[in-house]
Coordinates of C-alpha atoms in Angstrom, one line a residue:
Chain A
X1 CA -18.9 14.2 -9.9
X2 CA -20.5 11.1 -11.8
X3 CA -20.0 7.7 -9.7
X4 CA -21.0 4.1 -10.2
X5 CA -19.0 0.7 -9.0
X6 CA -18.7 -1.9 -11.5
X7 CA -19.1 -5.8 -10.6
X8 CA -16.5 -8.0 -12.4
X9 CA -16.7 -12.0 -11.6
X10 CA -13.5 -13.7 -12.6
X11 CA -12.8 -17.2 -13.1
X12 CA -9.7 -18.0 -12.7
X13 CA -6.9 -17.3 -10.6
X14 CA -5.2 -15.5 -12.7
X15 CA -7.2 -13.4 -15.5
X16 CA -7.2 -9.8 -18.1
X17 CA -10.9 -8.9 -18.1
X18 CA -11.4 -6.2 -20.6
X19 CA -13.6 -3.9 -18.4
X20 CA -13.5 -0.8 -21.9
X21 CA -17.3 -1.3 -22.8
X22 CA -18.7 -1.0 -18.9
X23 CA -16.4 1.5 -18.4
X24 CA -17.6 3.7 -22.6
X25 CA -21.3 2.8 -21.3
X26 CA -21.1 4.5 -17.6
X27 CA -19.6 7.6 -19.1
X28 CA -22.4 7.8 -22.1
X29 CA -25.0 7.9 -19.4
X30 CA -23.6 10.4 -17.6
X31 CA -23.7 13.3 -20.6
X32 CA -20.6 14.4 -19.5
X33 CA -18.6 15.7 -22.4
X34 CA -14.6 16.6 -21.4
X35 CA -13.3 15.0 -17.9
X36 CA -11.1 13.1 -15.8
X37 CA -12.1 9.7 -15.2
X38 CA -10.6 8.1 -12.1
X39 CA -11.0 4.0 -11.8
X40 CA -10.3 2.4 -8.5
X41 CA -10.0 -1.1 -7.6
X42 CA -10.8 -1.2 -3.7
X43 CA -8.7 -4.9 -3.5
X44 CA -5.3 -6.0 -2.6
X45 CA -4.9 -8.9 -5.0
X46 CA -6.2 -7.2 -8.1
X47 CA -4.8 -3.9 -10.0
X48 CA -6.1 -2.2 -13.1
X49 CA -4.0 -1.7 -16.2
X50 CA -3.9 -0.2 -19.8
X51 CA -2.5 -2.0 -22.5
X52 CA -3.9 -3.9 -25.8
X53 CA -6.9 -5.0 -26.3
X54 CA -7.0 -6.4 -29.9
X55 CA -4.7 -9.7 -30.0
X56 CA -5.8 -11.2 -26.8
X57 CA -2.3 -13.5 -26.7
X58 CA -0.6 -10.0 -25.3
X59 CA -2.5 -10.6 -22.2
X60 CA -1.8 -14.0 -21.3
X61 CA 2.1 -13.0 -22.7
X62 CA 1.7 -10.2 -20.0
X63 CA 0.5 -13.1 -16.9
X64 CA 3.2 -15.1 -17.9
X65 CA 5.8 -12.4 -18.3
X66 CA 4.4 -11.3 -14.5
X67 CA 4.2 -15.3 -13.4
X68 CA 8.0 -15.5 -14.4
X69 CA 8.9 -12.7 -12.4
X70 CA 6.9 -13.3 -9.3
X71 CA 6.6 -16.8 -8.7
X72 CA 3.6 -18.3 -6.4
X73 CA 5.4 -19.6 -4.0
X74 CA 8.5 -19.3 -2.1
X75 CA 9.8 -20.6 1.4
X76 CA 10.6 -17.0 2.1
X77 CA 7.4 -15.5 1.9
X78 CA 6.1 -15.0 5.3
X79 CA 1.9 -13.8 4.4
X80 CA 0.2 -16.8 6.0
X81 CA -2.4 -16.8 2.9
X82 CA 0.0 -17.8 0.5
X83 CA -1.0 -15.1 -1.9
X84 CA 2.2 -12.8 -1.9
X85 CA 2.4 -13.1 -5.3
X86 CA -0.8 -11.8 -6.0
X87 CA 0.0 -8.4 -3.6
X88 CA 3.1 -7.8 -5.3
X89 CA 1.5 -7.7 -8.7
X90 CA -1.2 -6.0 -8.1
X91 CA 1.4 -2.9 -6.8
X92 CA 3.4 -3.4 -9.9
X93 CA 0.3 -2.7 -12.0
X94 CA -1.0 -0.2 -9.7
X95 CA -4.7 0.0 -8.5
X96 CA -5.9 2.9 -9.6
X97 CA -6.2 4.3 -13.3
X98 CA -6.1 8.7 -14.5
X99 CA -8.3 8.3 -17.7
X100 CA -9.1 11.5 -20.0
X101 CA -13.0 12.3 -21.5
X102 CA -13.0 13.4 -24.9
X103 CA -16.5 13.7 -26.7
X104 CA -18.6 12.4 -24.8
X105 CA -16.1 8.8 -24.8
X106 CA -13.1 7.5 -23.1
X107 CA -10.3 8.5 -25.0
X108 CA -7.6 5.8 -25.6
X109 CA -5.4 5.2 -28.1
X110 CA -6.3 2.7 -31.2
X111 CA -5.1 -0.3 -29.4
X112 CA -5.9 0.3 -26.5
X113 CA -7.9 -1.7 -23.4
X114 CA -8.9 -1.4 -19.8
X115 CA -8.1 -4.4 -18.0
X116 CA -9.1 -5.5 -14.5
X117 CA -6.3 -7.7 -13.4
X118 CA -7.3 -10.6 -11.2
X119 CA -4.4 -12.4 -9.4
X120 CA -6.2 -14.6 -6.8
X121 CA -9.3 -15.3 -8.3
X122 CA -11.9 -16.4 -9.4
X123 CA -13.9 -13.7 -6.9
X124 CA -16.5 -11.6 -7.2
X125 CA -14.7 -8.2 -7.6
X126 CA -15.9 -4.3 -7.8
X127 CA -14.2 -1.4 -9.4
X128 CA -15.1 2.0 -9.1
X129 CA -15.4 4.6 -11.3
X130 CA -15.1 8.4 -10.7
X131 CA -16.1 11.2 -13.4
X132 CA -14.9 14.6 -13.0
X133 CA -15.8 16.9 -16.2
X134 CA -18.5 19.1 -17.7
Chain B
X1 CA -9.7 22.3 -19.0
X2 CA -6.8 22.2 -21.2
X3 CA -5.5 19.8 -23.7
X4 CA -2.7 19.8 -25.6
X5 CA -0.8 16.4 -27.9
X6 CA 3.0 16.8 -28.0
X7 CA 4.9 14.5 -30.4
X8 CA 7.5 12.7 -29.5
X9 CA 10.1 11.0 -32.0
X10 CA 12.0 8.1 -30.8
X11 CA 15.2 6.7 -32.2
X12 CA 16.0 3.7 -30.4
X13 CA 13.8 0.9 -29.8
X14 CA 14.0 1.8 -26.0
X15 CA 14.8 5.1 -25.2
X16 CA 13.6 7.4 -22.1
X17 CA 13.0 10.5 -23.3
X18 CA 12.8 13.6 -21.1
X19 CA 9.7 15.2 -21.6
X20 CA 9.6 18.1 -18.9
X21 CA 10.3 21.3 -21.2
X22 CA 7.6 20.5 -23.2
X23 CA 5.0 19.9 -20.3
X24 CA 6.5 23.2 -18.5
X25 CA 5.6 25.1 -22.0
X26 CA 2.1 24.0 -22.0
X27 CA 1.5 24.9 -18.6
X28 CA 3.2 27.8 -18.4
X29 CA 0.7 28.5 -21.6
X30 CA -2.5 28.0 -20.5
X31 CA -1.8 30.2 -17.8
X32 CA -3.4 28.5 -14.8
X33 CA -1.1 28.5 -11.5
X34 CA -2.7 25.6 -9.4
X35 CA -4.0 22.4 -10.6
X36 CA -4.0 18.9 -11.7
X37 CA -2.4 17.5 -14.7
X38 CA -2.8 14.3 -16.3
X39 CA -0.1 13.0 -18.7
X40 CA -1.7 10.3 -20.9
X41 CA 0.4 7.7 -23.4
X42 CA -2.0 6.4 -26.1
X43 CA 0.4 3.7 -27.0
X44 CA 0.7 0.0 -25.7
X45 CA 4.4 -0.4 -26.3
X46 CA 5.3 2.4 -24.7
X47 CA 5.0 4.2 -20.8
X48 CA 5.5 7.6 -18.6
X49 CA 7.4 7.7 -15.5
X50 CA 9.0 10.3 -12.8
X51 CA 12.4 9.6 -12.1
X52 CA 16.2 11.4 -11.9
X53 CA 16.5 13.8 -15.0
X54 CA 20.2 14.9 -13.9
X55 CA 22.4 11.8 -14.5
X56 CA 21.2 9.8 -17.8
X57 CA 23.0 6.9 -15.8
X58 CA 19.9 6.5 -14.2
X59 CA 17.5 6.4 -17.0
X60 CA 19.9 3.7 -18.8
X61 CA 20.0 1.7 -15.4
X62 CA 16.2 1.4 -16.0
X63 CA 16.1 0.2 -19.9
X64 CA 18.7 -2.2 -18.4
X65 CA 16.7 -3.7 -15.3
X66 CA 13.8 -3.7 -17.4
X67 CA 15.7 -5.5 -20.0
X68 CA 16.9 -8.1 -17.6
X69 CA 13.1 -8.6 -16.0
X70 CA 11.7 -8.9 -19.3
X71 CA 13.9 -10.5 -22.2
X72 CA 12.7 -9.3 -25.5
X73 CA 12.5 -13.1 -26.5
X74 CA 11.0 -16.4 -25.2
X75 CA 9.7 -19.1 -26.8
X76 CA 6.5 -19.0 -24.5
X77 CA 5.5 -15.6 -25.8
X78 CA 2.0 -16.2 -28.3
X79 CA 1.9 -12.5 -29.5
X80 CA 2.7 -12.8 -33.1
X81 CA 4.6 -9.1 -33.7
X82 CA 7.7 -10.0 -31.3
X83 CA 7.1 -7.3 -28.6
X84 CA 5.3 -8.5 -25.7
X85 CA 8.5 -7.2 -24.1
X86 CA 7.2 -3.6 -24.9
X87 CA 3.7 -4.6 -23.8
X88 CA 4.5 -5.6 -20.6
X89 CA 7.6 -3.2 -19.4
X90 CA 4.9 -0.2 -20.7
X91 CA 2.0 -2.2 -17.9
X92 CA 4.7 -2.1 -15.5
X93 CA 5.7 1.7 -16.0
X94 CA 1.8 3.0 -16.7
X95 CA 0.6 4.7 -19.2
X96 CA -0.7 7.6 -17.4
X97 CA 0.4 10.1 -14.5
X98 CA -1.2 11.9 -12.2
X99 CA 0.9 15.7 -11.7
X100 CA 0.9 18.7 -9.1
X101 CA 1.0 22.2 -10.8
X102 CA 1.5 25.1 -8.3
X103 CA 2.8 28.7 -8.8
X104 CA 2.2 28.2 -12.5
X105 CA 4.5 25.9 -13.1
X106 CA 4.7 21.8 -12.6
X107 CA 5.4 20.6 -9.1
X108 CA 8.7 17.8 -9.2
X109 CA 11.3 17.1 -6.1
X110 CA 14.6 18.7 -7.1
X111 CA 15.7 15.3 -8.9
X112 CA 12.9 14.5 -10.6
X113 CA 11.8 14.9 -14.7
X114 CA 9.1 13.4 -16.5
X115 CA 10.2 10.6 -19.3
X116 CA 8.3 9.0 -22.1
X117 CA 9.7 5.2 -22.1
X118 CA 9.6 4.0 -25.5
X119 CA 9.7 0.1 -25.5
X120 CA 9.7 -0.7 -29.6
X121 CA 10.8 2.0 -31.8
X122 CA 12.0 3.8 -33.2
X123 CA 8.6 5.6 -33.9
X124 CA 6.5 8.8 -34.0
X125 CA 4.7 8.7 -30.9
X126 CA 2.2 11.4 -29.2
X127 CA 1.8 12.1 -25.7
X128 CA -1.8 14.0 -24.2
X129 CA -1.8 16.6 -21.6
X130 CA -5.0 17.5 -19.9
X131 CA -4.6 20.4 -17.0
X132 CA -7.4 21.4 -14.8
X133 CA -7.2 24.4 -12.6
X134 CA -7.6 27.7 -12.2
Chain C
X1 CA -7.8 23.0 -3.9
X2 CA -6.3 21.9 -0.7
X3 CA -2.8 20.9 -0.2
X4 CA -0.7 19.4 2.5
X5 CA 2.4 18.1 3.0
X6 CA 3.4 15.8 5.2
X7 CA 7.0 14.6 6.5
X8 CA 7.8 11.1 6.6
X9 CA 10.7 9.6 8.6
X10 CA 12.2 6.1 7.3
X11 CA 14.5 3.6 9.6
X12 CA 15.6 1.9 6.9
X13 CA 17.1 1.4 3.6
X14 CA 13.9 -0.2 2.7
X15 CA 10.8 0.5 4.5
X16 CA 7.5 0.4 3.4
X17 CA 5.1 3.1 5.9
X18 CA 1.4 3.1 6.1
X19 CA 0.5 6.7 5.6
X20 CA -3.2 6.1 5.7
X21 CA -3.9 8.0 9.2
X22 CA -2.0 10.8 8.0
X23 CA -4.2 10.9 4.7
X24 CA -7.3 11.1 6.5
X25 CA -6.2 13.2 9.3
X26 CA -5.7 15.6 6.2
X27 CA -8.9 14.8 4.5
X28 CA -11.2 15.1 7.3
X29 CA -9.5 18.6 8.2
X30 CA -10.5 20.5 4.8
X31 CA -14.1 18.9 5.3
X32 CA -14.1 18.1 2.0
X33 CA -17.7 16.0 1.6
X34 CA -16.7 14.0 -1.9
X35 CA -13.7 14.7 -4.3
X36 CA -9.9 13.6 -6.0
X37 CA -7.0 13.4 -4.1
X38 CA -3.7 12.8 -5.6
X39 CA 0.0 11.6 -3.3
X40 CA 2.8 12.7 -4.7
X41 CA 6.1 11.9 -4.0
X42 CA 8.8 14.1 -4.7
X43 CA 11.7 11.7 -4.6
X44 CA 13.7 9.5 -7.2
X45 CA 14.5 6.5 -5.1
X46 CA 10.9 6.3 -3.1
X47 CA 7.7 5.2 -4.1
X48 CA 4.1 5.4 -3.5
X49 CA 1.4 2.2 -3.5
X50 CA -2.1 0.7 -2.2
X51 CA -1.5 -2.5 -0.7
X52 CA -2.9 -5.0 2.5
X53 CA -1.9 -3.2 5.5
X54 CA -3.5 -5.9 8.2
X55 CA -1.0 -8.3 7.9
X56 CA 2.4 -6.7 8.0
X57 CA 4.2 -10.1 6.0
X58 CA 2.6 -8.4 3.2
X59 CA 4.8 -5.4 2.8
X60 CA 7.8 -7.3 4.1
X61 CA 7.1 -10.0 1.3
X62 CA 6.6 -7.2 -1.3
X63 CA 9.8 -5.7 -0.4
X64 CA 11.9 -9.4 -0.6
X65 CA 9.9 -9.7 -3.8
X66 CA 11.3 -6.3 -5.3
X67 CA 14.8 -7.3 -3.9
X68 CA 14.8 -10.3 -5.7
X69 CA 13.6 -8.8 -9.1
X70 CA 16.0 -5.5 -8.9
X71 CA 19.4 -6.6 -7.3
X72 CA 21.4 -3.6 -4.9
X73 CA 24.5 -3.9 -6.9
X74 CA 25.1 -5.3 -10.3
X75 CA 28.7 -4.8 -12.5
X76 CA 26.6 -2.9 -15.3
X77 CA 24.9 0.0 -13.5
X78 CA 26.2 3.0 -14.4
X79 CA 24.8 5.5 -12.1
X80 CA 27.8 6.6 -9.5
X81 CA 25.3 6.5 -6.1
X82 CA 25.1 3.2 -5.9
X83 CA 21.5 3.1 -6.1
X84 CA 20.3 2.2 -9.1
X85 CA 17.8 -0.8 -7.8
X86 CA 16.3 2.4 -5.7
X87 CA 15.7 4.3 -8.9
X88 CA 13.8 1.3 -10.4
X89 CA 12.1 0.7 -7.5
X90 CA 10.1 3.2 -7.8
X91 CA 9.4 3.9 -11.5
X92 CA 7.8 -0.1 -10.9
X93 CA 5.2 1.5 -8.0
X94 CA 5.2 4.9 -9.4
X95 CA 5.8 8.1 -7.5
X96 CA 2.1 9.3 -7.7
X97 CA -1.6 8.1 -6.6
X98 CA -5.0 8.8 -7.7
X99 CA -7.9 7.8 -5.2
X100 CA -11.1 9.1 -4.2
X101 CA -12.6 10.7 -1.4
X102 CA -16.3 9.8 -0.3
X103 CA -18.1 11.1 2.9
X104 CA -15.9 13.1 4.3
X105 CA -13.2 10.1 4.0
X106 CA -10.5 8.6 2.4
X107 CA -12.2 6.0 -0.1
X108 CA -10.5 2.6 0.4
X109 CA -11.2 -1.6 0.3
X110 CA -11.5 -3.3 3.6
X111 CA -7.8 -4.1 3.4
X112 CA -6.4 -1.3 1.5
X113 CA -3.5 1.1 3.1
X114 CA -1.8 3.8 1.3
X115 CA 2.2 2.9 1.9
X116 CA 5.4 5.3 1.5
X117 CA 7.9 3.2 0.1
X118 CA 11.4 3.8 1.0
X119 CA 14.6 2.1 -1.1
X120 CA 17.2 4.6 -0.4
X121 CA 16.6 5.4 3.3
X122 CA 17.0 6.4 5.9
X123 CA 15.7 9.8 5.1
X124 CA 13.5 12.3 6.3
X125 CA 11.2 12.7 3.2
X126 CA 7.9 14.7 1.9
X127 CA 4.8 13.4 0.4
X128 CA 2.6 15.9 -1.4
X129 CA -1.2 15.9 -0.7
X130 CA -3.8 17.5 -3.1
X131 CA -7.6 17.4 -2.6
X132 CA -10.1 19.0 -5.2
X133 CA -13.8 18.5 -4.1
X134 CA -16.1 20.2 -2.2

């Protein structure tokens, strides 16, 4: 099993950083061929999604379409931090990622991105990747 | 590890369609009685989820929820095609799963089926298996 | 491959659990050095997600939060339980988990829980536990 943790500094509270070429360049140095490719992000505020990578406007559609639905504040949010928001839409996109290895590459479709998902930036962030495969 | 692309023809421009047969076949295929099995969407306007296969009430309670948390229009929305809808109910569903296969066969709670969630078609769409196991 | 499943009691309609003990209880049992391990959860109206487990506001916030986005009753569900919002629920967190295992030990951010989330409780429910490493 192939490992490495990624460093991604965002810069803005809320932000879609295309993480696809770190992630292509970590599984060309490892030789592996055909795999699984797990990616992890280890915070609570942050989550990991797939979605498209071409027309940058569907990202800032997809924080405003998520800013609509979970609004930053609210007098009934009791986390003293004042970063509910951020939790909640980090478990709506989920924090981990079940990639496939195809030739020697991640295999996505055409369109196709990796996003790291900040939320309650700008940080200094890590995600990790995990490489199953032969 | 086995692979395997199914295609799967929509005819609605949100649909859920069950998808469980077809991922039974393949396993039941290959052969293998205990493993993992990754379900992967190569799409951007369209998802996978695990959810009640026995009343199709549910599946159109979903398309309907989703509906009202993401409207298909608003003026705010900078994508030029018209379906950051479909781009953002596919990052809320995910594109991929992560499945249980024991005894041969795929491992789901007496309720549950596997559904490809088509947010803008109708289209010709593919979904990628990828089993490992023994 | 190891598997284990592990009951899970809920109060409440909605409840979110931390599950992490019981995850590394199992983990540290198989002696499993570095690996995958996937949760699964068998049910239509429950869910699985990473989220803060220091500050308990957190979950309760995430749960108002989902309340507020996915109503309990509304004039055009369809499906005869009466628990539709359930249903959606968890196709928004997912029903299934991909993280990693590192020294012996459930790989997770300083934060980071691993929390059972009820909508349709109280139940006595299962979550499914696979580990493939060595």
């Amino acid at each position: 099993m192939h490992r490495q943790s990624l460093v991604v500094n965002t810069q803005n509270r809320e932000e879609f950083k295309d993480i696809t070429a770190e992630i292509r360049n970590f599984i060309q140095a490892t030789g592996v061929e055909k795999g699984f490719l797990t990616v992890f992000v280890p915070h609570t505020t942050a989550g990991v999604t797939v979605n498209e990578g071409a027309d940058p406007a569907v990202s800032r559609d997809l924080l405003y379409i998520l800013g609509k639905l979970v609004p930053h504040f609210d007098p009934k949010y009791e986390h003293y931090e004042g970063n509910s928001d951020a939790h909640a839409k980090a478990s709506l996109l989920g924090s981990s990622l079940n990639l496939l290895v195809e030739n020697g590459d991640l295999f996505l479709g055409t369109w196709q991105a990796v996003f790291f998902a900040e939320f309650d930036g700008p940080r200094q962030r890590r995600v990790y990747l995990a490489l199953a495969g032969s």
